[in-house]
mmCIF file of C-alpha atoms and ligand atoms in Angstrom:
data_model
loop_
_atom_site.group_PDB
_atom_site.id
_atom_site.type_symbol
_atom_site.label_atom_id
_atom_site.label_comp_id
_atom_site.label_asym_id
_atom_site.label_seq_id
_atom_site.Cartn_x
_atom_site.Cartn_y
_atom_site.Cartn_z
ATOM 1 C CA MET A 1 -283.032 23.690 26.639
ATOM 2 C CA ASN A 2 -285.707 23.552 23.935
ATOM 3 C CA LEU A 3 -288.674 25.815 24.622
ATOM 4 C CA ASN A 4 -291.821 25.015 22.698
ATOM 5 C CA ILE A 5 -294.220 27.914 23.056
ATOM 6 C CA LEU A 6 -297.674 28.662 21.677
ATOM 7 C CA VAL A 7 -298.400 32.368 21.238
ATOM 8 C CA LEU A 8 -302.036 33.485 21.226
ATOM 9 C CA PRO A 9 -302.002 37.251 20.653
ATOM 10 C CA GLY A 10 -305.820 37.524 20.674
ATOM 11 C CA ASP A 11 -307.455 40.923 20.250
ATOM 12 C CA GLY A 12 -306.634 44.615 20.513
ATOM 13 C CA ILE A 13 -303.398 45.449 22.300
ATOM 14 C CA GLY A 14 -302.842 41.720 22.874
ATOM 15 C CA VAL A 15 -301.154 41.675 19.474
ATOM 16 C CA GLU A 16 -298.803 44.547 20.275
ATOM 17 C CA VAL A 17 -297.769 43.441 23.762
ATOM 18 C CA THR A 18 -297.202 39.781 22.881
ATOM 19 C CA GLY A 19 -295.108 40.954 19.910
ATOM 20 C CA GLU A 20 -292.713 42.658 22.333
ATOM 21 C CA ALA A 21 -292.820 39.777 24.828
ATOM 22 C CA VAL A 22 -291.858 37.310 22.079
ATOM 23 C CA ARG A 23 -288.944 39.510 21.006
ATOM 24 C CA VAL A 24 -287.723 39.657 24.620
ATOM 25 C CA LEU A 25 -287.987 35.882 24.921
ATOM 26 C CA ARG A 26 -286.001 35.418 21.700
ATOM 27 C CA GLU A 27 -283.296 37.697 23.066
ATOM 28 C CA VAL A 28 -283.093 35.846 26.399
ATOM 29 C CA ALA A 29 -282.975 32.488 24.630
ATOM 30 C CA ARG A 30 -280.218 33.731 22.306
ATOM 31 C CA ALA A 31 -278.163 35.120 25.203
ATOM 32 C CA ALA A 32 -278.543 31.976 27.329
ATOM 33 C CA GLY A 33 -278.137 29.467 24.486
ATOM 34 C CA HIS A 34 -281.639 27.971 24.502
ATOM 35 C CA SER A 35 -283.538 27.127 21.351
ATOM 36 C CA VAL A 36 -287.090 28.361 21.188
ATOM 37 C CA ARG A 37 -289.868 27.351 18.814
ATOM 38 C CA PHE A 38 -292.932 29.554 18.530
ATOM 39 C CA THR A 39 -296.241 28.490 17.037
ATOM 40 C CA GLU A 40 -299.141 30.909 16.770
ATOM 41 C CA GLY A 41 -302.897 30.348 17.107
ATOM 42 C CA LEU A 42 -306.236 32.122 17.319
ATOM 43 C CA ILE A 43 -308.320 32.904 20.381
ATOM 44 C CA GLY A 44 -311.033 35.434 21.232
ATOM 45 C CA GLY A 45 -312.655 37.804 18.760
ATOM 46 C CA VAL A 46 -310.184 37.113 15.947
ATOM 47 C CA ALA A 47 -310.958 33.401 16.296
ATOM 48 C CA ILE A 48 -314.710 34.015 16.138
ATOM 49 C CA LYS A 49 -314.228 36.000 12.948
ATOM 50 C CA ALA A 50 -311.987 33.389 11.324
ATOM 51 C CA GLU A 51 -313.408 30.126 12.684
ATOM 52 C CA GLY A 52 -316.803 30.954 14.223
ATOM 53 C CA THR A 53 -315.712 30.079 17.792
ATOM 54 C CA PRO A 54 -313.582 31.868 20.425
ATOM 55 C CA PHE A 55 -311.543 28.713 21.110
ATOM 56 C CA PRO A 56 -311.111 26.629 17.938
ATOM 57 C CA ALA A 57 -310.247 22.925 18.232
ATOM 58 C CA LYS A 58 -307.011 23.680 16.363
ATOM 59 C CA THR A 59 -305.969 26.103 19.123
ATOM 60 C CA GLU A 60 -306.781 23.579 21.821
ATOM 61 C CA LYS A 61 -304.611 20.986 20.118
ATOM 62 C CA LEU A 62 -301.707 23.412 19.837
ATOM 63 C CA ALA A 63 -302.099 24.484 23.506
ATOM 64 C CA LEU A 64 -301.969 20.893 24.741
ATOM 65 C CA ALA A 65 -298.892 20.166 22.638
ATOM 66 C CA ALA A 66 -296.917 23.229 23.783
ATOM 67 C CA ASP A 67 -294.696 23.462 26.888
ATOM 68 C CA ALA A 68 -296.299 26.796 27.714
ATOM 69 C CA VAL A 69 -298.791 29.265 26.261
ATOM 70 C CA LEU A 70 -298.305 33.034 26.069
ATOM 71 C CA LEU A 71 -301.616 34.843 25.663
ATOM 72 C CA GLY A 72 -302.214 38.536 24.943
ATOM 73 C CA ALA A 73 -305.819 39.551 25.644
ATOM 74 C CA VAL A 74 -309.301 38.911 24.289
ATOM 75 C CA GLY A 75 -312.293 41.159 23.755
ATOM 76 C CA LEU A 76 -313.671 43.275 20.928
ATOM 77 C CA PRO A 77 -316.449 45.863 21.304
ATOM 78 C CA GLU A 78 -318.365 44.398 18.337
ATOM 79 C CA PHE A 79 -319.097 41.229 20.349
ATOM 80 C CA GLU A 80 -320.433 43.036 23.416
ATOM 81 C CA ASN A 81 -324.008 41.881 22.830
ATOM 82 C CA ALA A 82 -323.204 38.431 21.444
ATOM 83 C CA PRO A 83 -324.529 35.307 23.228
ATOM 84 C CA PRO A 84 -322.132 33.953 25.912
ATOM 85 C CA GLU A 85 -320.797 31.098 23.735
ATOM 86 C CA LEU A 86 -319.862 33.581 21.041
ATOM 87 C CA ARG A 87 -318.104 36.121 23.182
ATOM 88 C CA PRO A 88 -314.314 36.405 22.960
ATOM 89 C CA GLU A 89 -314.008 36.134 26.769
ATOM 90 C CA ARG A 90 -315.463 32.607 26.636
ATOM 91 C CA GLY A 91 -312.229 31.601 24.904
ATOM 92 C CA LEU A 92 -310.337 32.357 28.124
ATOM 93 C CA LEU A 93 -312.539 30.175 30.322
ATOM 94 C CA ARG A 94 -312.300 27.376 27.802
ATOM 95 C CA ILE A 95 -308.522 27.409 27.439
ATOM 96 C CA ARG A 96 -308.075 27.438 31.243
ATOM 97 C CA ALA A 97 -310.356 24.427 31.573
ATOM 98 C CA ALA A 98 -308.746 22.598 28.613
ATOM 99 C CA MET A 99 -305.237 23.086 30.012
ATOM 100 C CA GLY A 100 -306.350 22.190 33.557
ATOM 101 C CA VAL A 101 -304.675 25.273 35.015
ATOM 102 C CA PHE A 102 -306.151 25.328 38.503
ATOM 103 C CA ALA A 103 -304.059 28.046 40.138
ATOM 104 C CA ASN A 104 -303.693 31.638 39.082
ATOM 105 C CA LEU A 105 -300.598 33.397 40.376
ATOM 106 C CA ARG A 106 -300.522 37.167 40.392
ATOM 107 C CA PRO A 107 -297.366 38.763 41.688
ATOM 108 C CA VAL A 108 -297.990 42.217 43.164
ATOM 109 C CA ARG A 109 -294.814 44.169 43.806
ATOM 110 C CA THR A 110 -293.859 47.788 43.836
ATOM 111 C CA TYR A 111 -291.154 49.347 41.735
ATOM 112 C CA LYS A 112 -289.425 52.384 43.236
ATOM 113 C CA PRO A 113 -289.767 54.599 40.122
ATOM 114 C CA LEU A 114 -293.520 53.943 40.078
ATOM 115 C CA LEU A 115 -294.339 54.601 43.726
ATOM 116 C CA ASP A 116 -296.105 57.852 42.861
ATOM 117 C CA SER A 117 -298.425 55.984 40.459
ATOM 118 C CA SER A 118 -299.943 54.065 43.389
ATOM 119 C CA PRO A 119 -303.165 55.384 44.924
ATOM 120 C CA LEU A 120 -301.631 54.594 48.337
ATOM 121 C CA LYS A 121 -299.072 56.686 50.207
ATOM 122 C CA ASN A 122 -295.474 55.788 49.333
ATOM 123 C CA SER A 123 -294.758 54.833 52.935
ATOM 124 C CA VAL A 124 -297.615 52.306 52.916
ATOM 125 C CA VAL A 125 -296.967 50.682 49.555
ATOM 126 C CA GLU A 126 -293.164 50.740 49.266
ATOM 127 C CA GLY A 127 -291.692 47.262 49.713
ATOM 128 C CA THR A 128 -294.923 45.426 48.859
ATOM 129 C CA ASP A 129 -294.045 42.047 47.384
ATOM 130 C CA MET A 130 -296.681 39.317 47.396
ATOM 131 C CA ILE A 131 -298.133 36.636 45.172
ATOM 132 C CA ILE A 132 -301.874 36.097 45.194
ATOM 133 C CA VAL A 133 -302.578 32.414 44.523
ATOM 134 C CA ARG A 134 -306.192 32.099 43.375
ATOM 135 C CA GLU A 135 -307.932 28.764 42.818
ATOM 136 C CA LEU A 136 -309.075 29.018 39.213
ATOM 137 C CA THR A 137 -311.226 26.102 38.109
ATOM 138 C CA GLY A 138 -313.600 25.464 41.021
ATOM 139 C CA GLY A 139 -315.866 27.310 43.431
ATOM 140 C CA ILE A 140 -318.901 29.384 42.633
ATOM 141 C CA TYR A 141 -317.903 30.194 39.032
ATOM 142 C CA TYR A 142 -318.198 26.539 38.041
ATOM 143 C CA GLY A 143 -320.519 24.982 40.662
ATOM 144 C CA THR A 144 -323.885 23.482 39.788
ATOM 145 C CA PRO A 145 -326.835 23.825 40.106
ATOM 146 C CA ARG A 146 -326.810 27.299 38.650
ATOM 147 C CA GLY A 147 -329.233 29.408 36.664
ATOM 148 C CA ILE A 148 -332.291 31.613 36.776
ATOM 149 C CA SER A 149 -335.762 30.103 36.970
ATOM 150 C CA GLY A 150 -339.370 31.112 37.557
ATOM 151 C CA GLU A 151 -341.118 34.296 36.630
ATOM 152 C CA GLY A 152 -342.409 37.455 38.225
ATOM 153 C CA ALA A 153 -342.360 37.376 42.022
ATOM 154 C CA GLU A 154 -341.205 33.715 41.832
ATOM 155 C CA GLU A 155 -338.141 34.434 39.722
ATOM 156 C CA ARG A 156 -334.951 33.353 41.479
ATOM 157 C CA ALA A 157 -331.272 32.788 40.719
ATOM 158 C CA VAL A 158 -328.948 30.123 42.071
ATOM 159 C CA ASN A 159 -325.199 29.678 42.092
ATOM 160 C CA THR A 160 -323.360 26.974 43.982
ATOM 161 C CA MET A 161 -320.085 27.373 45.830
ATOM 162 C CA THR A 162 -318.523 23.953 45.951
ATOM 163 C CA TYR A 163 -315.038 22.605 46.609
ATOM 164 C CA SER A 164 -313.737 19.103 47.020
ATOM 165 C CA ARG A 165 -310.898 18.262 49.373
ATOM 166 C CA ALA A 166 -308.715 17.376 46.358
ATOM 167 C CA GLU A 167 -309.256 20.763 44.726
ATOM 168 C CA ILE A 168 -308.284 22.614 47.898
ATOM 169 C CA GLU A 169 -305.333 20.359 48.545
ATOM 170 C CA ARG A 170 -303.620 20.759 45.175
ATOM 171 C CA VAL A 171 -303.780 24.560 45.123
ATOM 172 C CA SER A 172 -302.672 24.717 48.772
ATOM 173 C CA ARG A 173 -299.666 22.544 48.012
ATOM 174 C CA MET A 174 -298.708 24.856 45.198
ATOM 175 C CA ALA A 175 -298.976 27.900 47.484
ATOM 176 C CA PHE A 176 -296.819 26.314 50.196
ATOM 177 C CA THR A 177 -294.265 25.149 47.626
ATOM 178 C CA LEU A 178 -294.026 28.693 46.255
ATOM 179 C CA ALA A 179 -293.712 30.127 49.760
ATOM 180 C CA ARG A 180 -290.581 28.040 50.254
ATOM 181 C CA THR A 181 -288.922 29.992 47.449
ATOM 182 C CA ARG A 182 -289.836 33.300 49.131
ATOM 183 C CA ARG A 183 -290.395 34.596 52.686
ATOM 184 C CA LYS A 184 -292.067 31.344 53.789
ATOM 185 C CA LYS A 185 -295.415 32.775 54.827
ATOM 186 C CA VAL A 186 -298.895 31.790 53.609
ATOM 187 C CA THR A 187 -302.029 33.754 54.477
ATOM 188 C CA SER A 188 -305.109 31.694 53.660
ATOM 189 C CA VAL A 189 -308.196 33.820 53.032
ATOM 190 C CA ASP A 190 -311.719 32.515 53.569
ATOM 191 C CA LYS A 191 -315.102 33.331 55.100
ATOM 192 C CA SER A 192 -315.200 30.482 57.571
ATOM 193 C CA ASN A 193 -317.290 32.427 60.086
ATOM 194 C CA VAL A 194 -320.245 32.133 57.665
ATOM 195 C CA LEU A 195 -319.605 29.541 54.913
ATOM 196 C CA GLU A 196 -319.263 25.769 55.344
ATOM 197 C CA ASN A 197 -317.331 25.838 52.111
ATOM 198 C CA SER A 198 -314.710 27.997 53.794
ATOM 199 C CA GLN A 199 -314.675 25.743 56.856
ATOM 200 C CA LEU A 200 -313.571 22.837 54.671
ATOM 201 C CA TRP A 201 -311.105 25.160 52.932
ATOM 202 C CA ARG A 202 -309.510 26.115 56.261
ATOM 203 C CA LYS A 203 -309.418 22.516 57.528
ATOM 204 C CA VAL A 204 -307.675 21.208 54.407
ATOM 205 C CA VAL A 205 -305.188 24.118 54.291
ATOM 206 C CA ILE A 206 -304.204 23.360 57.903
ATOM 207 C CA GLU A 207 -303.716 19.682 57.036
ATOM 208 C CA VAL A 208 -301.541 20.497 54.032
ATOM 209 C CA SER A 209 -299.498 22.947 56.121
ATOM 210 C CA LYS A 210 -298.293 20.034 58.290
ATOM 211 C CA ASP A 211 -296.176 18.877 55.333
ATOM 212 C CA PHE A 212 -294.541 22.315 55.258
ATOM 213 C CA PRO A 213 -293.438 22.939 58.863
ATOM 214 C CA ASP A 214 -290.927 25.562 57.712
ATOM 215 C CA VAL A 215 -293.705 27.748 56.251
ATOM 216 C CA ALA A 216 -295.760 29.987 58.586
ATOM 217 C CA LEU A 217 -299.523 29.889 58.051
ATOM 218 C CA ASP A 218 -302.124 32.364 59.149
ATOM 219 C CA HIS A 219 -305.812 32.750 58.284
ATOM 220 C CA MET A 220 -307.740 35.873 57.456
ATOM 221 C CA LEU A 221 -311.394 36.491 56.723
ATOM 222 C CA VAL A 222 -311.897 37.903 53.248
ATOM 223 C CA ASP A 223 -313.476 41.160 54.411
ATOM 224 C CA ASN A 224 -310.524 41.850 56.690
ATOM 225 C CA CYS A 225 -308.118 40.904 53.887
ATOM 226 C CA ALA A 226 -309.704 43.498 51.580
ATOM 227 C CA MET A 227 -308.959 46.061 54.283
ATOM 228 C CA GLN A 228 -305.429 44.865 55.129
ATOM 229 C CA LEU A 229 -304.423 44.964 51.459
ATOM 230 C CA VAL A 230 -304.718 48.750 51.511
ATOM 231 C CA LEU A 231 -303.758 49.323 55.164
ATOM 232 C CA ASN A 232 -300.651 47.169 55.292
ATOM 233 C CA PRO A 233 -299.893 45.382 51.998
ATOM 234 C CA LYS A 234 -296.314 44.666 53.082
ATOM 235 C CA ARG A 235 -297.513 42.098 55.628
ATOM 236 C CA PHE A 236 -298.388 39.605 52.861
ATOM 237 C CA ASP A 237 -296.086 37.104 51.192
ATOM 238 C CA ILE A 238 -298.353 34.407 49.661
ATOM 239 C CA VAL A 239 -302.112 35.024 49.742
ATOM 240 C CA LEU A 240 -303.973 31.757 49.104
ATOM 241 C CA THR A 241 -307.679 31.897 48.333
ATOM 242 C CA GLU A 242 -310.610 30.431 46.436
ATOM 243 C CA ASN A 243 -311.827 31.500 43.008
ATOM 244 C CA MET A 244 -314.254 34.382 43.586
ATOM 245 C CA PHE A 245 -312.439 35.882 46.590
ATOM 246 C CA GLY A 246 -309.227 35.713 44.543
ATOM 247 C CA ASP A 247 -310.848 37.370 41.551
ATOM 248 C CA ILE A 248 -311.848 40.344 43.669
ATOM 249 C CA LEU A 249 -308.745 40.609 45.852
ATOM 250 C CA SER A 250 -306.332 40.282 42.947
ATOM 251 C CA ASP A 251 -307.868 43.286 41.203
ATOM 252 C CA GLU A 252 -307.516 45.210 44.432
ATOM 253 C CA GLY A 253 -303.894 44.081 44.542
ATOM 254 C CA ALA A 254 -303.447 45.120 40.925
ATOM 255 C CA VAL A 255 -304.061 48.800 41.525
ATOM 256 C CA LEU A 256 -301.698 48.992 44.497
ATOM 257 C CA THR A 257 -298.685 49.213 42.273
ATOM 258 C CA GLY A 258 -299.798 51.728 39.657
ATOM 259 C CA SER A 259 -300.840 50.755 36.136
ATOM 260 C CA ILE A 260 -302.699 47.589 35.249
ATOM 261 C CA GLY A 261 -300.394 47.432 32.210
ATOM 262 C CA MET A 262 -297.528 46.408 34.520
ATOM 263 C CA LEU A 263 -299.009 43.213 35.879
ATOM 264 C CA PRO A 264 -298.182 39.699 34.736
ATOM 265 C CA SER A 265 -300.040 36.531 35.617
ATOM 266 C CA ALA A 266 -299.404 32.816 35.481
ATOM 267 C CA SER A 267 -302.048 30.101 35.457
ATOM 268 C CA ILE A 268 -300.528 26.807 36.455
ATOM 269 C CA GLY A 269 -301.704 23.196 36.303
ATOM 270 C CA GLU A 270 -300.372 19.800 37.279
ATOM 271 C CA LYS A 271 -296.697 18.994 37.182
ATOM 272 C CA ARG A 272 -295.622 17.099 34.091
ATOM 273 C CA PRO A 273 -293.369 14.032 34.260
ATOM 274 C CA SER A 274 -290.461 16.391 33.531
ATOM 275 C CA GLY A 275 -291.230 18.240 36.791
ATOM 276 C CA ALA A 276 -292.354 21.370 34.906
ATOM 277 C CA TRP A 277 -295.692 23.009 35.616
ATOM 278 C CA THR A 278 -298.119 23.331 32.712
ATOM 279 C CA GLY A 279 -298.670 27.023 32.300
ATOM 280 C CA LEU A 280 -300.739 29.722 30.634
ATOM 281 C CA TYR A 281 -299.096 33.119 30.920
ATOM 282 C CA GLU A 282 -300.812 36.419 30.220
ATOM 283 C CA PRO A 283 -300.839 40.030 31.321
ATOM 284 C CA VAL A 284 -303.679 40.922 33.682
ATOM 285 C CA HIS A 285 -305.080 43.688 31.478
ATOM 286 C CA GLY A 286 -307.668 43.321 28.711
ATOM 287 C CA SER A 287 -307.593 44.200 25.023
ATOM 288 C CA ALA A 288 -307.898 47.983 25.674
ATOM 289 C CA PRO A 289 -309.816 48.892 22.499
ATOM 290 C CA ASP A 290 -309.349 52.589 23.329
ATOM 291 C CA ILE A 291 -305.606 52.441 22.590
ATOM 292 C CA ALA A 292 -305.352 49.359 20.347
ATOM 293 C CA GLY A 293 -303.189 49.621 17.236
ATOM 294 C CA GLN A 294 -301.600 52.895 18.364
ATOM 295 C CA ASN A 295 -298.244 51.668 19.687
ATOM 296 C CA LYS A 296 -299.193 53.119 23.096
ATOM 297 C CA ALA A 297 -299.803 50.017 25.217
ATOM 298 C CA ASN A 298 -297.505 49.178 28.093
ATOM 299 C CA PRO A 299 -295.882 45.822 27.203
ATOM 300 C CA LEU A 300 -294.341 45.212 30.647
ATOM 301 C CA GLY A 301 -297.204 43.030 31.942
ATOM 302 C CA ALA A 302 -296.737 40.724 28.945
ATOM 303 C CA ILE A 303 -292.948 40.815 29.287
ATOM 304 C CA GLY A 304 -293.260 40.046 33.018
ATOM 305 C CA SER A 305 -295.432 37.076 32.034
ATOM 306 C CA VAL A 306 -292.503 35.761 30.010
ATOM 307 C CA ALA A 307 -290.357 35.994 33.157
ATOM 308 C CA ALA A 308 -292.988 33.977 35.042
ATOM 309 C CA MET A 309 -293.001 31.373 32.246
ATOM 310 C CA LEU A 310 -289.207 31.022 32.377
ATOM 311 C CA GLU A 311 -289.399 30.513 36.135
ATOM 312 C CA TYR A 312 -292.420 28.268 36.634
ATOM 313 C CA THR A 313 -292.601 26.153 33.491
ATOM 314 C CA PHE A 314 -288.932 25.965 32.555
ATOM 315 C CA GLY A 315 -287.255 26.407 35.972
ATOM 316 C CA LEU A 316 -284.895 28.968 34.391
ATOM 317 C CA THR A 317 -284.602 31.227 37.427
ATOM 318 C CA ASN A 318 -281.531 33.167 36.202
ATOM 319 C CA GLU A 319 -283.199 33.972 32.891
ATOM 320 C CA ALA A 320 -286.400 34.992 34.697
ATOM 321 C CA ALA A 321 -284.431 37.247 37.039
ATOM 322 C CA ALA A 322 -282.640 38.797 34.044
ATOM 323 C CA VAL A 323 -285.993 39.766 32.495
ATOM 324 C CA ASN A 324 -287.299 41.212 35.782
ATOM 325 C CA GLN A 325 -284.085 43.163 36.291
ATOM 326 C CA ALA A 326 -284.297 44.505 32.736
ATOM 327 C CA ILE A 327 -287.858 45.697 33.469
ATOM 328 C CA GLU A 328 -286.636 47.492 36.611
ATOM 329 C CA SER A 329 -283.781 49.077 34.738
ATOM 330 C CA VAL A 330 -286.106 50.387 31.987
ATOM 331 C CA LEU A 331 -288.406 51.882 34.633
ATOM 332 C CA ALA A 332 -285.423 53.503 36.351
ATOM 333 C CA GLN A 333 -284.360 55.001 32.999
ATOM 334 C CA GLY A 334 -287.816 56.593 32.779
ATOM 335 C CA ARG A 335 -288.669 54.821 29.498
ATOM 336 C CA LEU A 336 -292.373 54.750 30.276
ATOM 337 C CA THR A 337 -295.522 54.384 28.181
ATOM 338 C CA ALA A 338 -298.325 56.936 28.539
ATOM 339 C CA ASP A 339 -300.173 55.047 31.299
ATOM 340 C CA LEU A 340 -297.166 55.650 33.560
ATOM 341 C CA LYS A 341 -296.167 59.026 32.170
ATOM 342 C CA PRO A 342 -299.082 61.442 32.070
ATOM 343 C CA VAL A 343 -296.781 64.409 31.396
ATOM 344 C CA GLY A 344 -293.878 64.676 28.935
ATOM 345 C CA THR A 345 -293.321 62.513 25.889
ATOM 346 C CA PRO A 346 -294.089 58.866 26.576
ATOM 347 C CA ALA A 347 -292.225 55.956 25.017
ATOM 348 C CA THR A 348 -294.019 53.719 22.518
ATOM 349 C CA THR A 349 -294.758 50.038 23.016
ATOM 350 C CA GLU A 350 -291.931 49.169 20.641
ATOM 351 C CA GLN A 351 -289.453 51.518 22.315
ATOM 352 C CA VAL A 352 -290.126 50.002 25.742
ATOM 353 C CA GLY A 353 -289.737 46.485 24.294
ATOM 354 C CA ALA A 354 -286.433 47.450 22.653
ATOM 355 C CA ALA A 355 -285.192 49.043 25.901
ATOM 356 C CA VAL A 356 -285.952 45.834 27.829
ATOM 357 C CA ARG A 357 -284.051 43.743 25.260
ATOM 358 C CA ALA A 358 -281.086 46.096 25.467
ATOM 359 C CA ALA A 359 -281.081 45.889 29.280
ATOM 360 C CA ILE A 360 -280.966 42.099 29.498
ATOM 361 C CA GLN A 361 -277.777 40.839 31.104
ATOM 362 C CA LEU A 362 -277.019 37.160 31.270
HETATM 363 P P1 NAD B 1 -308.759 46.795 29.828
HETATM 364 O O1 NAD B 1 -307.780 46.186 30.768
HETATM 365 O O2 NAD B 1 -308.687 46.370 28.423
HETATM 366 O O3 NAD B 1 -308.600 48.393 29.865
HETATM 367 C C1 NAD B 1 -308.855 49.179 31.038
HETATM 368 C C2 NAD B 1 -308.111 50.519 30.921
HETATM 369 O O4 NAD B 1 -306.711 50.288 31.134
HETATM 370 C C3 NAD B 1 -308.233 51.178 29.538
HETATM 371 O O5 NAD B 1 -308.260 52.569 29.703
HETATM 372 C C4 NAD B 1 -306.942 50.774 28.844
HETATM 373 O O6 NAD B 1 -306.505 51.704 27.870
HETATM 374 C C5 NAD B 1 -305.975 50.685 30.000
HETATM 375 N N1 NAD B 1 -304.940 49.660 29.752
HETATM 376 C C6 NAD B 1 -305.125 48.312 29.799
HETATM 377 N N2 NAD B 1 -303.995 47.691 29.492
HETATM 378 C C7 NAD B 1 -303.085 48.641 29.245
HETATM 379 C C8 NAD B 1 -301.721 48.605 28.860
HETATM 380 N N3 NAD B 1 -301.054 47.454 28.663
HETATM 381 N N4 NAD B 1 -301.094 49.770 28.655
HETATM 382 C C9 NAD B 1 -301.718 50.934 28.841
HETATM 383 N N5 NAD B 1 -303.006 51.047 29.212
HETATM 384 C C10 NAD B 1 -303.683 49.893 29.415
HETATM 385 O O7 NAD B 1 -310.212 46.515 30.430
HETATM 386 P P2 NAD B 1 -311.649 46.894 29.839
HETATM 387 O O8 NAD B 1 -311.595 48.195 29.130
HETATM 388 O O9 NAD B 1 -312.568 46.715 30.964
HETATM 389 O O10 NAD B 1 -311.958 45.745 28.795
HETATM 390 C C11 NAD B 1 -311.700 45.833 27.381
HETATM 391 C C12 NAD B 1 -311.931 44.455 26.780
HETATM 392 O O11 NAD B 1 -310.972 43.531 27.302
HETATM 393 C C13 NAD B 1 -313.306 43.865 27.109
HETATM 394 O O12 NAD B 1 -313.762 43.178 25.979
HETATM 395 C C14 NAD B 1 -313.017 42.900 28.252
HETATM 396 O O13 NAD B 1 -313.940 41.848 28.323
HETATM 397 C C15 NAD B 1 -311.649 42.394 27.850
HETATM 398 N N6 NAD B 1 -310.831 41.878 28.971
HETATM 399 C C16 NAD B 1 -310.038 40.817 28.676
HETATM 400 C C17 NAD B 1 -309.155 40.347 29.644
HETATM 401 C C18 NAD B 1 -308.239 39.246 29.254
HETATM 402 O O14 NAD B 1 -308.063 38.966 28.091
HETATM 403 N N7 NAD B 1 -307.573 38.589 30.227
HETATM 404 C C19 NAD B 1 -309.095 40.941 30.916
HETATM 405 C C20 NAD B 1 -309.923 42.047 31.165
HETATM 406 C C21 NAD B 1 -310.789 42.514 30.178
#
C-alpha cells in the first residue's frame, strides 16, 4: 500500500512527539512492505510567525491532498493575548472544518503497568476500554446566532445549540459501525430531559440503531454519565455524544488512565470512494511549553495516533495492533518518561520512541 501522509508538527513538544511517531510509522511500513510518503507543513504558532496565519492556504491544500494528517500540538505562550484569528489554536478549528472531520474518537483504555497512575482505585479502573465518539463540527461551538451585545445592565451573551438530523445521523452511524468491531454496545449521552436539541439527538440515534440490530443501545443523561465514568468506567464500550458534552466528558475520560501524554485521538470525516475514512490524527495533549525542547515529553499519545491512522484510514488492522502491542511492551519494560515515572531515572522522548520501534513485531 502507498501511504501519503501530511505531518504538521506545530508548536512546542508537538515537534518532538511527531518526530518519534513518524519514525515508528517508517519502521512499521518497512516491516510490512508499505511505501510511505511524508510531506510536512506549518500550523499554529510557527505558521503565524512564518506566514502570518495559523492555518496557511498552503497547509490546507496539502491536508486535502493527503490520505491522512498527523498533527503534533499548537500553542505558544507569546500568542496568549493575541486576537482570536491570530491565535495558534484557531489553526486547529480551521483544519477540522476544512477536512470535514465531524467525529472525534478518543480511545480510553487502561494499561496494567500504569494502573497506579490513575486517580481511581485499581479495582475500579482496571479493564476500562472505551471509545468516546464526540460530534466535532456542530452544536453549540458552531451554532448561530452567537455573540455578546448591549451594555451595562442590558449586556447579554448568546450561543446557539443546533443540530440537524443529517449531522446526528452521520456521527451515529460511525459510532454503531465502530461498535461492531468491538463489544457491540453504544451508550448515547444527551440531556433530553431539558433540551429539545437532545430530544432530536435521541430520536435520530434510535432510528439509526434500527440498522444495527446486533448492537445494543442505551441512553444516559450527561450528568449521570459524568458520574458513571468515575464510578464504573468499565461499563462503557462506545460513548456517543454531541460536541460540548463530548469535549467535557473526554477530558474526564483522559485522566482515568494516568497521563494525558498517553492519549491518542482520531478525527474522522466522510468515507472516500476507496472506502477509507478521511482522518486527522493527533495526541490529546497540548504543546506543553513547560517541557518543550527538553526531550522529556511522552511520545506515546502521538505514537498511538499513528496506530489509529493505520486502522481507520488505511484499514491496516495488523499493523495498528503491532504498534499498540509495542506500546504495551515498552510500558511493561518500565521505559517511561517523567510524567509516568516521578521517581527514578525517566527515559527520554527519543529513548521511548526507539524502544517502541524495537518492540514492533510484524
Ligand atoms: P498541555 O497539554 O500542553 O500541558 C498540560 C500539562 O501536561 C503540562 O504540565 C505538560 O507538561 C503536561 N504534558 C502534556 N503533554 C505531555 C506529554 N506528552 N508528556 C509529558 N507531559 C505532558 O496543556 P496546557 O498547558 O493547558 O496548554 C499549553 C498550550 O497547548 C496552550 O497554548 C494550549 O492552548 C495548547 N493546547 C493545544 C492542544 C492541541 O494542540 N490539541 C490541546 C490542549 C492545549
